[in-house]
Amino acid sequence: MISDGLQHYIKANLACNPFFKLSSEALGSSIRDLHIWFREDRTLTDLVIKSLRGGLSSVILLTAPFGYGKTERLLLLKQIAAEAGYTAVYIKADSQEAWRNLLKLRAVLSEALQRRMLLRIPLLRAPFSSTDDLLGSIASLLAKLSPCLIEIDEIEKPIMHVKEEASMFLYLLHKILESCNVTLLMAGAPGTAEQIKALSPHFYAKISHVVKLRPLTFREAMEVVSKRMTAYRIKPTGEPLFPFTTEALRIAYRESSGNPRYLLRILHKLLTLYVCDDSQAVIDADYVVSKLGFEKTLAQGSPYEEYFRKLEEKFGSNIFTYIQASRALKLPPNEAYELLEEMVSLGIIEKVGLKFKLRSHSS
């Protein structure tokens, strides 16, 4: 028996909504199959592999606004480096405390060594008594794993808050680079490089390349959509974009401003509405125009309207960080950050460097 959900999507010759997974983590092993290669991807891959082959410490910084696919590229490069025979580890810098981020790095390096040595029992040790003790443990692990790719995602988080803590984090990363042969690939929001330079000119000097992601072109957007939909087709078809018309996708692309995540979110909403609408044969330009009006209303209504009201009450015209917002909204820091970036992509609030500001109060 076919479920009601699948029965709906049969209308579009799809097993399910291809756009339901927005985050790279949710895609899992499908990342490589669904990724569209751009010039920036080849540049980034060449830089990382060349650095690993050279066996020297180097720092590469990837920057882009929320939704452009930074995490996707880090996870993809982790796969590529591992397939080339190198150790590759990934962490998300979800704390403003240097110590906690380094503990997380030490944990993934320990797991990598455990896998390499085919150990079934975790490599345990006593708690670290000092920063030097922790750095020594990381250096010892890296000596056994070198050459190694270390990926730190959302690097803007630990460097946008308390200046002393941010400077300490960069100082400790610099110490690791000096003691080991490591390729450090960091990903952050626009403005991250400038923030690093202001905090630690010595660490900034270690950055060999800054790769900036750009918005999708319309042709690239069509390729992203086609690849996603092909992966979930029930039967092969000569119409890779069905049920979308090219004109419909052009409008959705324009509304997204070339932001991949926002484009997928728009298409997810349109396709969800379409499969439940028996009167609509295809998703054409007229259908998109009518439904995008609903999309915009949704973006400015619940739950965003309530969040906006709370932020307005707390901060008014003042600039604020995602940590401050998480306290005001009573959300975990990671959820608050995702929410704020989503509101930025929708034009509800704006980003000022690495911080945020309500758009109605922008100058």
Short mmCIF file of C-alpha atoms in Angstrom, two decimals:
data_model
loop_
_atom_site.label_atom_id
_atom_site.label_comp_id
_atom_site.label_asym_id
_atom_site.label_seq_id
_atom_site.Cartn_x
_atom_site.Cartn_y
_atom_site.Cartn_z
CA MET A 1 0.00 0.00 0.00
CA ILE A 2 1.35 3.44 -0.96
CA SER A 3 1.43 6.00 1.84
CA ASP A 4 -0.50 9.24 1.44
CA GLY A 5 2.74 11.23 1.34
CA LEU A 6 4.24 9.10 -1.45
CA GLN A 7 0.91 9.07 -3.30
CA HIS A 8 1.05 12.88 -3.45
CA TYR A 9 4.60 12.96 -4.84
CA ILE A 10 3.84 10.36 -7.52
CA LYS A 11 2.11 13.27 -9.27
CA ALA A 12 5.56 14.86 -9.69
CA ASN A 13 7.27 11.50 -10.47
CA LEU A 14 9.16 11.82 -7.19
CA ALA A 15 9.59 9.44 -4.27
CA CYS A 16 9.53 12.37 -1.84
CA ASN A 17 10.34 16.08 -1.71
CA PRO A 18 13.97 16.37 -2.95
CA PHE A 19 14.44 19.62 -1.06
CA PHE A 20 13.56 18.42 2.43
CA LYS A 21 17.21 18.11 3.50
CA LEU A 22 18.66 21.60 3.70
CA SER A 23 21.70 21.05 5.92
CA SER A 24 24.84 19.30 4.72
CA GLU A 25 24.93 17.10 7.82
CA ALA A 26 21.47 15.76 6.94
CA LEU A 27 22.67 14.68 3.49
CA GLY A 28 25.28 12.31 4.97
CA SER A 29 26.97 10.18 2.32
CA SER A 30 24.79 11.78 -0.38
CA ILE A 31 26.83 14.99 -0.26
CA ARG A 32 29.21 13.91 -3.01
CA ASP A 33 26.40 12.65 -5.26
CA LEU A 34 24.43 15.89 -4.99
CA HIS A 35 27.29 18.40 -5.00
CA ILE A 36 27.74 20.66 -8.02
CA TRP A 37 31.39 21.47 -8.68
CA PHE A 38 32.27 25.13 -9.20
CA ARG A 39 35.58 26.78 -10.01
CA GLU A 40 35.99 27.68 -6.32
CA ASP A 41 35.63 24.00 -5.39
CA ARG A 42 38.46 22.96 -7.67
CA THR A 43 40.63 25.79 -6.35
CA LEU A 44 39.95 24.78 -2.75
CA THR A 45 40.57 21.09 -3.43
CA ASP A 46 43.84 21.81 -5.22
CA LEU A 47 45.04 24.02 -2.35
CA VAL A 48 44.24 21.42 0.31
CA ILE A 49 45.76 18.43 -1.52
CA LYS A 50 48.85 20.43 -2.50
CA SER A 51 49.35 21.47 1.13
CA LEU A 52 48.96 17.89 2.39
CA ARG A 53 51.41 16.59 -0.18
CA GLY A 54 53.91 19.30 0.72
CA GLY A 55 53.85 18.26 4.37
CA LEU A 56 54.10 21.84 5.64
CA SER A 57 51.76 23.71 7.97
CA SER A 58 49.36 26.02 6.17
CA VAL A 59 46.07 27.79 6.82
CA ILE A 60 43.27 28.17 4.27
CA LEU A 61 40.15 30.21 4.99
CA LEU A 62 36.81 29.66 3.24
CA THR A 63 34.29 32.49 3.64
CA ALA A 64 30.69 32.93 2.54
CA PRO A 65 27.31 34.04 3.91
CA PHE A 66 25.04 31.53 5.62
CA GLY A 67 23.47 29.10 3.17
CA TYR A 68 26.23 29.12 0.55
CA GLY A 69 27.51 25.61 1.35
CA LYS A 70 30.61 26.08 3.50
CA THR A 71 29.88 23.03 5.64
CA GLU A 72 29.08 20.95 2.56
CA ARG A 73 32.49 21.72 1.11
CA LEU A 74 34.32 20.94 4.33
CA LEU A 75 32.62 17.57 4.64
CA LEU A 76 33.27 16.85 0.96
CA LEU A 77 36.97 17.74 1.27
CA LYS A 78 37.21 15.55 4.36
CA GLN A 79 36.05 12.62 2.20
CA ILE A 80 38.44 13.49 -0.63
CA ALA A 81 41.45 13.82 1.70
CA ALA A 82 40.64 10.51 3.40
CA GLU A 83 40.34 8.76 0.04
CA ALA A 84 43.76 10.16 -0.89
CA GLY A 85 45.20 8.46 2.20
CA TYR A 86 45.38 11.42 4.57
CA THR A 87 43.90 11.78 8.04
CA ALA A 88 41.12 14.36 8.00
CA VAL A 89 39.09 15.54 11.00
CA TYR A 90 36.21 18.00 11.27
CA ILE A 91 34.89 20.01 14.19
CA LYS A 92 32.29 22.74 14.49
CA ALA A 93 33.52 25.57 16.72
CA ASP A 94 30.31 25.90 18.71
CA SER A 95 31.84 27.44 21.80
CA GLN A 96 33.42 30.81 22.51
CA GLU A 97 35.76 29.09 24.98
CA ALA A 98 39.16 28.21 23.50
CA TRP A 99 39.63 25.34 25.96
CA ARG A 100 36.38 23.58 24.97
CA ASN A 101 37.11 23.86 21.24
CA LEU A 102 40.57 22.39 21.74
CA LEU A 103 39.12 19.55 23.81
CA LYS A 104 36.78 18.81 20.92
CA LEU A 105 39.73 18.85 18.49
CA ARG A 106 41.71 16.51 20.73
CA ALA A 107 38.73 14.12 20.87
CA VAL A 108 38.36 13.78 17.08
CA LEU A 109 42.13 13.35 16.66
CA SER A 110 42.08 10.60 19.27
CA GLU A 111 39.23 8.87 17.43
CA ALA A 112 41.16 9.15 14.15
CA LEU A 113 44.23 7.52 15.70
CA GLN A 114 42.08 4.81 17.22
CA ARG A 115 40.66 3.99 13.77
CA ARG A 116 44.11 3.98 12.21
CA MET A 117 45.45 1.59 14.87
CA LEU A 118 42.28 -0.55 14.66
CA LEU A 119 41.77 -0.25 18.39
CA ARG A 120 38.44 -1.29 19.86
CA ILE A 121 39.09 0.37 23.21
CA PRO A 122 39.09 4.22 23.27
CA LEU A 123 42.38 5.96 24.03
CA LEU A 124 41.66 7.22 27.55
CA ARG A 125 43.78 9.46 29.73
CA ALA A 126 43.55 11.58 32.85
CA PRO A 127 41.98 15.07 32.67
CA PHE A 128 44.29 17.79 31.41
CA SER A 129 45.84 19.90 34.15
CA SER A 130 46.87 22.85 31.97
CA THR A 131 46.72 24.34 28.49
CA ASP A 132 50.28 23.18 27.84
CA ASP A 133 49.24 19.65 28.81
CA LEU A 134 46.35 19.75 26.33
CA LEU A 135 48.53 21.21 23.55
CA GLY A 136 51.13 18.54 24.20
CA SER A 137 48.51 15.82 23.84
CA ILE A 138 47.25 17.31 20.56
CA ALA A 139 50.82 17.59 19.24
CA SER A 140 51.50 13.96 20.19
CA LEU A 141 48.42 12.78 18.31
CA LEU A 142 49.25 14.87 15.26
CA ALA A 143 52.79 13.48 15.17
CA LYS A 144 51.26 10.03 14.69
CA LEU A 145 48.68 11.23 12.14
CA SER A 146 50.77 13.66 10.06
CA PRO A 147 50.17 14.87 7.42
CA CYS A 148 46.72 15.77 8.67
CA LEU A 149 43.83 17.96 7.53
CA ILE A 150 42.06 19.77 10.38
CA GLU A 151 38.77 21.43 9.46
CA ILE A 152 37.19 24.00 11.78
CA ASP A 153 33.71 25.08 10.76
CA GLU A 154 31.98 28.30 11.88
CA ILE A 155 35.31 29.74 13.01
CA GLU A 156 33.62 33.12 13.45
CA LYS A 157 31.88 31.89 16.61
CA PRO A 158 34.91 31.67 18.92
CA ILE A 159 36.45 34.91 17.61
CA MET A 160 33.47 37.26 17.73
CA HIS A 161 32.97 37.52 21.49
CA VAL A 162 35.35 38.11 24.39
CA LYS A 163 38.51 39.55 22.89
CA GLU A 164 40.87 37.85 25.35
CA GLU A 165 39.29 34.42 24.78
CA ALA A 166 39.29 34.89 20.99
CA SER A 167 42.93 35.97 20.97
CA MET A 168 43.84 32.98 23.14
CA PHE A 169 42.11 30.58 20.74
CA LEU A 170 44.07 31.94 17.76
CA TYR A 171 47.28 31.89 19.78
CA LEU A 172 46.78 28.22 20.65
CA LEU A 173 46.01 27.33 17.03
CA HIS A 174 49.21 29.15 16.07
CA LYS A 175 51.16 27.04 18.59
CA ILE A 176 49.72 23.85 17.07
CA LEU A 177 50.73 24.97 13.57
CA GLU A 178 54.27 25.71 14.76
CA SER A 179 54.73 22.30 16.38
CA CYS A 180 53.12 20.04 13.75
CA ASN A 181 52.72 19.65 9.99
CA VAL A 182 49.05 20.46 9.66
CA THR A 183 46.79 21.77 6.93
CA LEU A 184 44.19 23.87 8.71
CA LEU A 185 41.04 24.60 6.71
CA MET A 186 38.67 27.03 8.39
CA ALA A 187 35.23 28.18 7.26
CA GLY A 188 33.53 31.35 8.43
CA ALA A 189 31.20 34.20 7.61
CA PRO A 190 32.25 37.25 5.58
CA GLY A 191 34.41 39.49 7.75
CA THR A 192 36.16 36.59 9.48
CA ALA A 193 39.54 37.33 7.89
CA GLU A 194 39.39 40.96 9.01
CA GLN A 195 38.42 39.91 12.53
CA ILE A 196 41.35 37.48 12.69
CA LYS A 197 43.74 40.16 11.47
CA ALA A 198 42.56 42.57 14.18
CA LEU A 199 42.88 39.94 16.91
CA SER A 200 46.12 38.24 15.88
CA PRO A 201 48.28 39.64 13.06
CA HIS A 202 50.72 36.73 13.59
CA PHE A 203 48.02 34.11 13.00
CA TYR A 204 46.60 36.12 10.10
CA ALA A 205 50.02 36.00 8.44
CA LYS A 206 49.77 32.19 8.42
CA ILE A 207 46.69 32.29 6.17
CA SER A 208 48.00 31.43 2.71
CA HIS A 209 44.70 31.68 0.82
CA VAL A 210 41.20 33.07 1.37
CA VAL A 211 38.59 31.43 -0.88
CA LYS A 212 35.28 33.28 -1.14
CA LEU A 213 32.10 31.56 -2.31
CA ARG A 214 29.74 33.53 -4.56
CA PRO A 215 26.01 33.33 -5.26
CA LEU A 216 24.78 30.74 -7.76
CA THR A 217 24.34 31.76 -11.37
CA PHE A 218 20.98 30.82 -12.86
CA ARG A 219 22.60 28.01 -14.88
CA GLU A 220 24.22 26.63 -11.72
CA ALA A 221 20.91 26.89 -9.86
CA MET A 222 19.23 24.85 -12.61
CA GLU A 223 21.94 22.21 -12.26
CA VAL A 224 21.48 22.05 -8.47
CA VAL A 225 17.72 21.59 -8.88
CA SER A 226 18.05 19.02 -11.66
CA LYS A 227 20.55 16.91 -9.72
CA ARG A 228 18.42 16.91 -6.57
CA MET A 229 15.27 15.93 -8.46
CA THR A 230 16.97 13.23 -10.53
CA ALA A 231 18.17 11.56 -7.31
CA TYR A 232 14.56 11.12 -6.14
CA ARG A 233 12.81 10.24 -9.43
CA ILE A 234 10.53 7.21 -9.42
CA LYS A 235 11.03 6.67 -13.16
CA PRO A 236 13.61 8.11 -15.59
CA THR A 237 12.33 11.13 -17.47
CA GLY A 238 13.37 13.38 -20.33
CA GLU A 239 12.14 16.37 -18.32
CA PRO A 240 14.70 16.75 -15.51
CA LEU A 241 13.06 19.87 -14.07
CA PHE A 242 9.44 18.61 -14.07
CA PRO A 243 7.12 19.78 -12.55
CA PHE A 244 8.93 23.15 -12.58
CA THR A 245 9.05 25.25 -15.73
CA THR A 246 12.18 27.24 -16.53
CA GLU A 247 10.27 30.49 -16.03
CA ALA A 248 9.14 29.33 -12.59
CA LEU A 249 12.69 28.49 -11.56
CA ARG A 250 13.91 31.85 -12.84
CA ILE A 251 11.52 33.64 -10.47
CA ALA A 252 12.47 31.40 -7.53
CA TYR A 253 16.14 32.00 -8.32
CA ARG A 254 15.62 35.76 -8.39
CA GLU A 255 13.86 35.65 -5.03
CA SER A 256 16.72 33.64 -3.53
CA SER A 257 19.40 36.07 -4.76
CA GLY A 258 21.47 33.03 -5.68
CA ASN A 259 21.64 31.72 -2.09
CA PRO A 260 21.51 27.90 -2.46
CA ARG A 261 19.87 27.22 0.90
CA TYR A 262 17.19 29.86 0.41
CA LEU A 263 16.50 28.58 -3.13
CA LEU A 264 16.00 25.02 -1.84
CA ARG A 265 13.71 26.31 0.90
CA ILE A 266 11.54 28.15 -1.65
CA LEU A 267 11.34 25.08 -3.90
CA HIS A 268 10.51 22.84 -0.95
CA LYS A 269 7.55 25.04 -0.10
CA LEU A 270 6.35 25.28 -3.72
CA LEU A 271 6.58 21.53 -4.32
CA THR A 272 4.80 20.75 -1.04
CA LEU A 273 1.91 23.00 -2.07
CA TYR A 274 1.87 21.71 -5.66
CA VAL A 275 1.52 17.99 -4.88
CA CYS A 276 -1.56 18.74 -2.78
CA ASP A 277 -3.14 20.91 -5.49
CA ASP A 278 -5.12 18.71 -7.90
CA SER A 279 -5.90 21.67 -10.16
CA GLN A 280 -2.25 22.41 -11.00
CA ALA A 281 -0.54 20.43 -13.79
CA VAL A 282 2.89 22.08 -13.46
CA ILE A 283 4.62 24.71 -11.33
CA ASP A 284 4.68 27.63 -13.73
CA ALA A 285 5.50 31.32 -13.35
CA ASP A 286 1.96 32.31 -12.33
CA TYR A 287 1.87 29.63 -9.65
CA VAL A 288 5.23 30.74 -8.24
CA VAL A 289 4.20 34.39 -8.13
CA SER A 290 1.03 33.58 -6.22
CA LYS A 291 2.71 31.21 -3.79
CA LEU A 292 5.80 33.32 -3.20
CA GLY A 293 3.48 35.93 -1.79
CA PHE A 294 2.56 33.34 0.83
CA GLU A 295 6.24 32.51 1.32
CA LYS A 296 7.10 36.12 2.07
CA THR A 297 4.18 36.44 4.45
CA LEU A 298 5.29 33.28 6.21
CA ALA A 299 8.84 34.62 6.55
CA GLN A 300 7.56 37.75 8.31
CA GLY A 301 4.94 35.96 10.37
CA SER A 302 5.01 33.18 12.89
CA PRO A 303 7.50 32.16 14.18
CA TYR A 304 9.79 34.91 12.83
CA GLU A 305 7.49 37.72 13.92
CA GLU A 306 7.62 36.55 17.53
CA TYR A 307 11.40 36.22 17.44
CA PHE A 308 11.72 39.66 15.85
CA ARG A 309 9.51 41.18 18.58
CA LYS A 310 11.66 39.67 21.35
CA LEU A 311 14.87 40.87 19.69
CA GLU A 312 13.39 44.34 19.25
CA GLU A 313 12.39 44.51 22.92
CA LYS A 314 15.87 43.45 24.03
CA PHE A 315 18.18 45.24 21.59
CA GLY A 316 16.21 47.94 19.77
CA SER A 317 18.67 49.66 17.43
CA ASN A 318 21.75 48.09 19.01
CA ILE A 319 24.00 45.54 17.32
CA PHE A 320 24.05 42.13 19.04
CA THR A 321 25.83 38.76 18.84
CA TYR A 322 24.19 35.38 18.41
CA ILE A 323 25.13 34.50 22.01
CA GLN A 324 23.22 37.56 23.26
CA ALA A 325 20.30 36.61 21.00
CA SER A 326 20.30 33.04 22.33
CA ARG A 327 19.82 34.40 25.85
CA ALA A 328 17.08 36.79 24.78
CA LEU A 329 15.23 34.09 22.82
CA LYS A 330 15.95 31.33 25.36
CA LEU A 331 17.39 29.11 22.62
CA PRO A 332 20.61 27.04 22.54
CA PRO A 333 23.42 29.07 20.90
CA ASN A 334 23.57 26.85 17.78
CA GLU A 335 19.80 27.12 17.22
CA ALA A 336 19.91 30.88 17.73
CA TYR A 337 22.73 31.22 15.21
CA GLU A 338 20.85 29.17 12.59
CA LEU A 339 17.69 31.22 13.21
CA LEU A 340 19.51 34.55 12.86
CA GLU A 341 21.22 33.49 9.63
CA GLU A 342 17.87 32.31 8.28
CA MET A 343 16.34 35.70 9.15
CA VAL A 344 19.26 37.42 7.40
CA SER A 345 18.68 35.37 4.23
CA LEU A 346 15.00 36.36 4.34
CA GLY A 347 15.83 40.05 4.71
CA ILE A 348 14.22 40.34 8.15
CA ILE A 349 17.44 41.33 9.92
CA GLU A 350 20.88 42.29 8.64
CA LYS A 351 24.43 41.28 9.40
CA VAL A 352 26.99 43.85 10.52
CA GLY A 353 30.38 42.19 10.27
CA LEU A 354 30.02 39.10 12.44
CA LYS A 355 27.11 40.52 14.45
CA PHE A 356 23.44 41.26 13.77
CA LYS A 357 21.02 44.19 13.69
CA LEU A 358 17.27 44.53 13.21
CA ARG A 359 16.61 45.78 9.69
CA SER A 360 13.93 48.24 10.77
CA HIS A 361 16.66 49.95 12.82
CA SER A 362 19.36 49.90 10.11
CA SER A 363 20.83 53.24 9.16
#
